[in-house]
Tab-separated table of C-alpha atoms and ligand atoms in Angstrom:
chain	number	residue	atom	x	y	z
A	1	MET	CA	-2.322	-4.616	13.458
A	2	ASN	CA	-4.855	-2.141	14.527
A	3	VAL	CA	-8.187	-3.695	15.947
A	4	ILE	CA	-10.133	-2.148	12.979
A	5	PRO	CA	-7.198	-2.227	10.150
A	6	ARG	CA	-5.864	1.082	9.274
A	7	VAL	CA	-5.480	1.947	5.394
A	8	ALA	CA	-4.177	5.250	4.109
A	9	CYS	CA	-5.821	5.470	1.061
A	10	ILE	CA	-4.187	7.875	-1.464
A	11	ASN	CA	-6.183	8.732	-4.566
A	12	ASP	CA	-8.322	11.601	-6.069
A	13	ILE	CA	-11.721	12.235	-5.347
A	14	SER	CA	-14.130	12.636	-8.138
A	15	GLY	CA	-17.744	14.341	-7.543
A	16	PHE	CA	-19.676	12.128	-9.779
A	17	GLY	CA	-18.773	8.907	-11.852
A	18	ARG	CA	-18.306	6.256	-8.827
A	19	CYS	CA	-14.263	5.956	-8.430
A	20	SER	CA	-11.306	6.857	-6.790
A	21	LEU	CA	-12.078	7.639	-2.745
A	22	THR	CA	-15.675	7.417	-3.227
A	23	THR	CA	-15.557	3.833	-3.974
A	24	ALA	CA	-12.734	2.919	-1.851
A	25	ILE	CA	-13.893	4.660	1.474
A	26	ALA	CA	-17.401	2.758	0.686
A	27	ILE	CA	-15.965	-0.909	0.146
A	28	LEU	CA	-13.042	-0.428	3.028
A	29	SER	CA	-15.776	0.847	5.327
A	30	ALA	CA	-18.665	-1.680	4.450
A	31	ALA	CA	-15.811	-4.653	4.683
A	32	GLY	CA	-14.848	-3.278	8.262
A	33	VAL	CA	-11.683	-1.609	7.578
A	34	GLN	CA	-10.958	2.041	8.652
A	35	ALA	CA	-10.257	4.556	5.589
A	36	CYS	CA	-8.181	7.266	5.985
A	37	PRO	CA	-8.252	9.352	2.799
A	38	VAL	CA	-5.226	11.410	1.534
A	39	PRO	CA	-6.809	13.382	-1.538
A	40	THR	CA	-4.701	13.581	-4.596
A	41	ALA	CA	-6.925	16.127	-6.703
A	42	VAL	CA	-10.485	16.882	-6.793
A	43	LEU	CA	-12.394	16.767	-9.681
A	44	SER	CA	-16.002	17.739	-10.418
A	45	LYS	CA	-16.365	14.323	-12.571
A	46	HIS	CA	-13.524	11.629	-13.392
A	47	THR	CA	-12.025	12.389	-16.913
A	48	GLY	CA	-13.812	9.958	-18.950
A	49	PHE	CA	-16.308	12.877	-19.210
A	50	PRO	CA	-16.070	15.124	-21.901
A	51	SER	CA	-15.730	18.222	-18.966
A	52	PHE	CA	-14.563	18.211	-15.715
A	53	THR	CA	-12.419	20.489	-13.226
A	54	PHE	CA	-9.339	19.412	-11.789
A	55	HIS	CA	-7.811	20.680	-8.783
A	56	ASP	CA	-4.294	19.462	-7.859
A	57	LEU	CA	-3.640	18.853	-4.607
A	58	THR	CA	0.162	18.132	-4.803
A	59	GLY	CA	1.212	21.172	-2.813
A	60	ASP	CA	-0.763	19.810	0.383
A	61	MET	CA	0.464	16.368	0.392
A	62	PRO	CA	3.854	16.962	2.476
A	63	LYS	CA	2.499	18.525	5.354
A	64	TYR	CA	-0.788	16.308	5.040
A	65	PHE	CA	1.709	13.195	5.827
A	66	ASP	CA	3.946	14.713	8.267
A	67	THR	CA	0.980	15.096	10.722
A	68	TRP	CA	0.530	11.437	10.427
A	69	ASP	CA	3.898	10.149	11.662
A	70	ASP	CA	2.704	9.487	14.823
A	71	ILE	CA	-0.677	7.373	13.228
A	72	PRO	CA	-0.038	3.925	13.298
A	73	ILE	CA	-1.604	2.382	10.041
A	74	ASP	CA	-1.323	-1.319	8.464
A	75	ALA	CA	-1.519	-0.849	4.921
A	76	VAL	CA	-1.171	2.107	2.185
A	77	TYR	CA	-3.436	1.816	-0.710
A	78	SER	CA	-2.347	4.261	-3.723
A	79	GLY	CA	-4.379	4.860	-6.834
A	80	PHE	CA	-5.160	7.895	-9.242
A	81	LEU	CA	-2.042	10.358	-9.004
A	82	GLY	CA	-2.218	13.856	-10.353
A	83	SER	CA	1.187	15.100	-10.997
A	84	PRO	CA	4.759	13.356	-11.355
A	85	LYS	CA	5.599	15.184	-8.153
A	86	GLN	CA	3.034	13.701	-6.029
A	87	ILE	CA	3.872	10.003	-7.267
A	88	ASP	CA	7.535	10.965	-5.840
A	89	ILE	CA	5.741	12.248	-2.708
A	90	VAL	CA	3.990	9.036	-2.196
A	91	SER	CA	7.494	7.016	-3.037
A	92	ASP	CA	8.940	8.984	0.095
A	93	PHE	CA	5.796	8.518	2.187
A	94	ILE	CA	6.243	4.648	2.145
A	95	ILE	CA	9.749	4.760	2.347
A	96	LYS	CA	9.599	7.216	5.386
A	97	ARG	CA	6.855	4.638	6.959
A	98	ARG	CA	8.703	1.516	6.445
A	99	LYS	CA	11.510	2.658	8.421
A	100	THR	CA	9.224	2.817	11.524
A	101	ALA	CA	6.688	0.104	10.557
A	102	PRO	CA	8.207	-2.711	8.349
A	103	ASP	CA	5.202	-4.648	7.814
A	104	VAL	CA	3.106	-1.828	6.695
A	105	CYS	CA	1.589	-3.455	3.354
A	106	VAL	CA	1.958	-1.315	0.222
A	107	ILE	CA	-1.092	-1.672	-2.408
A	108	ILE	CA	-0.561	0.273	-5.651
A	109	ASP	CA	-3.010	0.454	-8.037
A	110	PRO	CA	-0.903	2.011	-10.909
A	111	VAL	CA	-3.876	3.912	-12.439
A	112	MET	CA	-2.880	5.399	-15.742
A	113	GLY	CA	-5.186	4.478	-18.530
A	114	ASP	CA	-7.359	1.877	-20.367
A	115	ALA	CA	-8.022	0.297	-23.373
A	116	GLY	CA	-4.508	1.013	-24.628
A	117	LYS	CA	-4.612	4.822	-24.156
A	118	LEU	CA	-3.375	7.058	-21.091
A	119	TYR	CA	-5.589	9.092	-19.318
A	120	PRO	CA	-5.731	12.587	-20.288
A	121	THR	CA	-4.025	14.086	-17.144
A	122	TYR	CA	-1.070	11.612	-17.345
A	123	THR	CA	2.077	12.398	-19.117
A	124	ASP	CA	5.372	10.087	-20.225
A	125	GLU	CA	7.359	11.592	-16.907
A	126	MET	CA	4.213	10.310	-14.593
A	127	LYS	CA	4.813	6.661	-16.103
A	128	MET	CA	8.512	6.686	-15.364
A	129	CYS	CA	7.495	7.943	-11.416
A	130	MET	CA	4.818	5.305	-11.532
A	131	LYS	CA	7.221	2.691	-12.442
A	132	GLU	CA	9.575	3.836	-9.245
A	133	LEU	CA	6.471	3.835	-7.215
A	134	VAL	CA	5.510	0.320	-8.052
A	135	SER	CA	8.776	-1.124	-7.253
A	136	HIS	CA	8.028	-0.161	-3.749
A	137	ALA	CA	4.642	-2.083	-3.817
A	138	ASP	CA	4.193	-5.499	-2.049
A	139	ILE	CA	0.625	-5.951	-4.399
A	140	ILE	CA	-0.037	-4.263	-7.740
A	141	THR	CA	-3.297	-4.327	-9.719
A	142	PRO	CA	-2.769	-3.089	-13.317
A	143	ASN	CA	-4.907	-3.266	-16.137
A	144	LEU	CA	-3.204	-4.835	-19.538
A	145	THR	CA	-3.031	-1.392	-20.665
A	146	GLU	CA	-1.122	-0.199	-17.599
A	147	ALA	CA	1.089	-3.450	-17.272
A	148	CYS	CA	2.080	-2.276	-20.836
A	149	PHE	CA	3.229	1.098	-20.342
A	150	LEU	CA	4.980	0.227	-17.155
A	151	THR	CA	7.109	-2.819	-19.076
A	152	GLY	CA	7.561	-0.615	-22.305
A	153	THR	CA	5.592	-3.788	-24.244
A	154	GLU	CA	3.545	-3.166	-27.299
A	155	TYR	CA	-0.507	-3.051	-26.386
A	156	CYS	CA	-2.163	-5.256	-28.445
A	157	GLY	CA	-5.457	-5.384	-27.297
A	158	GLU	CA	-7.222	-7.516	-24.222
A	159	ASP	CA	-7.947	-10.704	-26.097
A	160	VAL	CA	-4.138	-11.803	-25.321
A	161	GLU	CA	-2.651	-15.477	-24.873
A	162	ASP	CA	-1.806	-16.421	-21.213
A	163	SER	CA	1.576	-16.972	-22.019
A	164	PHE	CA	1.706	-12.972	-22.960
A	165	ALA	CA	-0.101	-12.224	-19.998
A	166	GLU	CA	2.209	-14.286	-17.932
A	167	ARG	CA	5.283	-12.585	-19.628
A	168	LEU	CA	3.816	-9.109	-18.911
A	169	ALA	CA	3.339	-10.232	-15.188
A	170	GLN	CA	7.188	-11.651	-14.941
A	171	ARG	CA	8.370	-8.373	-16.505
A	172	LEU	CA	6.302	-6.502	-13.771
A	173	ALA	CA	8.270	-8.639	-11.148
A	174	GLU	CA	11.585	-7.543	-12.448
A	175	ILE	CA	10.754	-3.846	-11.724
A	176	GLY	CA	10.537	-4.987	-8.252
A	177	CYS	CA	6.781	-6.442	-7.027
A	178	ASN	CA	6.108	-9.948	-6.272
A	179	LYS	CA	2.619	-10.024	-5.929
A	180	ILE	CA	0.566	-8.980	-9.138
A	181	VAL	CA	-2.993	-8.840	-10.170
A	182	LEU	CA	-3.239	-8.369	-13.983
A	183	THR	CA	-6.709	-7.315	-14.368
A	184	GLY	CA	-8.874	-7.147	-17.710
A	185	ILE	CA	-7.722	-9.786	-20.030
A	186	ARG	CA	-10.222	-10.978	-22.405
A	187	HIS	CA	-10.768	-15.062	-22.910
A	188	GLY	CA	-13.476	-14.902	-25.813
A	189	ASP	CA	-16.816	-14.484	-24.024
A	190	SER	CA	-15.130	-13.925	-20.307
A	191	MET	CA	-13.001	-11.624	-18.556
A	192	VAL	CA	-10.069	-13.015	-16.654
A	193	ASN	CA	-7.226	-11.937	-13.910
A	194	LEU	CA	-3.675	-13.698	-13.998
A	195	THR	CA	-2.544	-13.446	-10.359
A	196	TRP	CA	1.494	-14.089	-10.205
A	197	ASP	CA	2.252	-14.621	-6.482
A	198	ASN	CA	6.329	-15.000	-6.056
A	199	GLY	CA	6.055	-16.742	-9.519
A	200	LYS	CA	3.246	-18.893	-8.995
A	201	VAL	CA	0.719	-18.133	-11.279
A	202	SER	CA	-3.236	-18.445	-11.220
A	203	ILE	CA	-6.171	-17.397	-13.467
A	204	ASP	CA	-9.333	-16.392	-12.292
A	205	GLU	CA	-12.565	-16.188	-14.682
A	206	ILE	CA	-14.631	-13.260	-13.061
A	207	HIS	CA	-17.498	-12.261	-15.637
A	208	ARG	CA	-19.203	-12.616	-18.857
A	209	LEU	CA	-18.142	-9.867	-20.966
A	210	GLY	CA	-20.448	-7.177	-21.187
A	211	ILE	CA	-20.150	-3.590	-21.306
A	212	VAL	CA	-17.071	-2.031	-19.433
A	213	PHE	CA	-17.720	0.354	-17.228
A	214	SER	CA	-15.675	2.761	-15.821
A	215	GLY	CA	-14.579	2.478	-12.244
A	216	THR	CA	-14.566	-1.121	-11.876
A	217	GLY	CA	-10.517	-1.095	-11.736
A	218	ASP	CA	-10.863	1.001	-8.409
A	219	ILE	CA	-13.714	-1.559	-7.089
A	220	PHE	CA	-11.535	-4.940	-7.652
A	221	ALA	CA	-8.475	-2.966	-6.236
A	222	SER	CA	-10.335	-1.728	-3.064
A	223	VAL	CA	-11.833	-4.920	-2.382
A	224	VAL	CA	-8.395	-6.626	-2.598
A	225	CYS	CA	-7.033	-3.875	-0.427
A	226	ALA	CA	-9.731	-4.219	2.173
A	227	PHE	CA	-9.530	-7.875	2.600
A	228	THR	CA	-5.282	-7.910	2.526
A	229	ALA	CA	-5.620	-5.488	5.250
A	230	LYS	CA	-8.004	-8.096	7.021
A	231	GLY	CA	-5.153	-10.132	6.601
A	232	TYR	CA	-6.621	-12.769	3.777
A	233	SER	CA	-4.542	-14.378	1.452
A	234	LEU	CA	-3.943	-12.525	-2.075
A	235	SER	CA	-5.961	-15.615	-3.744
A	236	ARG	CA	-8.721	-15.205	-1.274
A	237	CYS	CA	-9.006	-11.584	-1.931
A	238	VAL	CA	-8.410	-12.123	-5.613
A	239	ALA	CA	-11.370	-14.314	-5.624
A	240	ALA	CA	-13.465	-12.145	-3.354
A	241	ALA	CA	-12.823	-9.297	-5.370
A	242	GLY	CA	-13.724	-11.030	-8.997
A	243	GLY	CA	-17.030	-12.216	-7.023
A	244	PHE	CA	-18.248	-8.768	-6.143
A	245	ILE	CA	-17.296	-7.261	-9.533
A	246	SER	CA	-19.119	-9.830	-11.384
A	247	ASP	CA	-22.164	-9.342	-9.569
A	248	VAL	CA	-22.194	-5.606	-9.378
A	249	ILE	CA	-21.933	-5.395	-13.167
A	250	GLU	CA	-24.682	-7.795	-13.485
A	251	HIS	CA	-27.017	-5.619	-10.966
A	252	THR	CA	-25.717	-2.546	-13.383
A	253	LEU	CA	-26.471	-4.331	-16.294
A	254	SER	CA	-30.014	-4.943	-15.149
A	255	LEU	CA	-30.569	-0.975	-14.446
A	256	SER	CA	-29.138	0.151	-17.701
A	257	SER	CA	-27.378	2.646	-16.094
A	258	PRO	CA	-25.138	4.957	-18.142
A	259	VAL	CA	-21.441	3.366	-18.670
A	260	LYS	CA	-19.728	6.706	-17.171
A	261	ASP	CA	-21.657	6.753	-13.976
A	262	GLY	CA	-19.922	3.690	-13.193
A	263	VAL	CA	-20.868	0.372	-11.636
A	264	VAL	CA	-23.970	0.628	-9.172
A	265	PHE	CA	-22.502	-0.913	-6.018
A	266	GLU	CA	-24.213	0.550	-3.439
A	267	PRO	CA	-27.259	-2.287	-2.912
A	268	LEU	CA	-24.284	-4.789	-2.575
A	269	LEU	CA	-22.080	-3.063	-0.037
A	270	SER	CA	-23.687	-4.706	2.861
A	271	GLU	CA	-22.916	-8.384	1.707
A	272	ILE	CA	-19.334	-7.665	0.840
A	273	ASN	CA	-17.771	-9.983	3.321
A	274	LYS	CA	-20.348	-12.712	2.123
A	275	TYR	CA	-17.635	-13.114	-1.082
A	276	LEU	CA	-14.738	-14.184	1.128
A	277	TYR	CA	-15.175	-18.062	0.897
B	1	PXL	O1	-11.200	4.920	-12.348
B	1	PXL	C1	-9.968	5.386	-12.538
B	1	PXL	C2	-9.848	6.640	-12.379
B	1	PXL	C3	-9.880	7.478	-11.271
B	1	PXL	N1	-9.747	8.688	-11.016
B	1	PXL	C4	-9.882	9.398	-12.129
B	1	PXL	C5	-10.291	8.916	-13.194
B	1	PXL	C6	-10.367	7.740	-13.360
B	1	PXL	C7	-10.588	7.068	-14.814
B	1	PXL	O2	-10.850	7.625	-15.565
B	1	PXL	O3	-10.650	9.794	-14.166
B	1	PXL	C8	-9.943	11.083	-11.793
């Protein structure tokens, strides 16, 4: 491992809305992990806003990765991907990297949609490519919507039985990834995550149900990624991510900040390592 764990962060950069690379770089850096960005697209705002610009960087990516052949990397972390070709390029990068670095840890946040709907830039073809990408991952962090799309399961809202969530995790494991954190499940007044670690299932309550802010999935996955890169077990990473999310949401609610502006995490960043119990 590099003295400072090094992570290739493959994600878009959105100028406004606190998500993707903006979030990942801040969280990894605060946790003491080196974030090496691979921008997949440049947006002026995330796609939850009524208007945004979208500049796809698929064409740049193969050469971008080629110049990294001599750079040791401890983990690869991908999030929002802008085109089917781009998802394939990321799969190829992982396959190639594993040949020279079999221990590289691959964390895929299969960012595709929320609340039962795909994001507007997502197509059915991208769904298929994402399924292939997920098969190369060590850890995935889908929300319920993404888990349903990946497994071809009908989405029936977020308040689901544990047995339904567990079956979804099992179907995701059948795609080829054995560590799964299924996020955004509602249990009455609470939000919970289900962790599947090689067939062992645990449920963590994270926060009381309030407003759902955009970008929380990116914060959650970035915390899991940062602490995984530092060598902590999945259960500790999930607990830390849940604790951090819970506190930043509470802080955001206290400021009455607009939902689309994302979660106000900046004031809590310097405390992030304290969430590892
Ligand atoms: O938070 C996930 C995300 C990442 N990147 C872009 C998005 C979204 C969700 O809307 O639009 C560009």
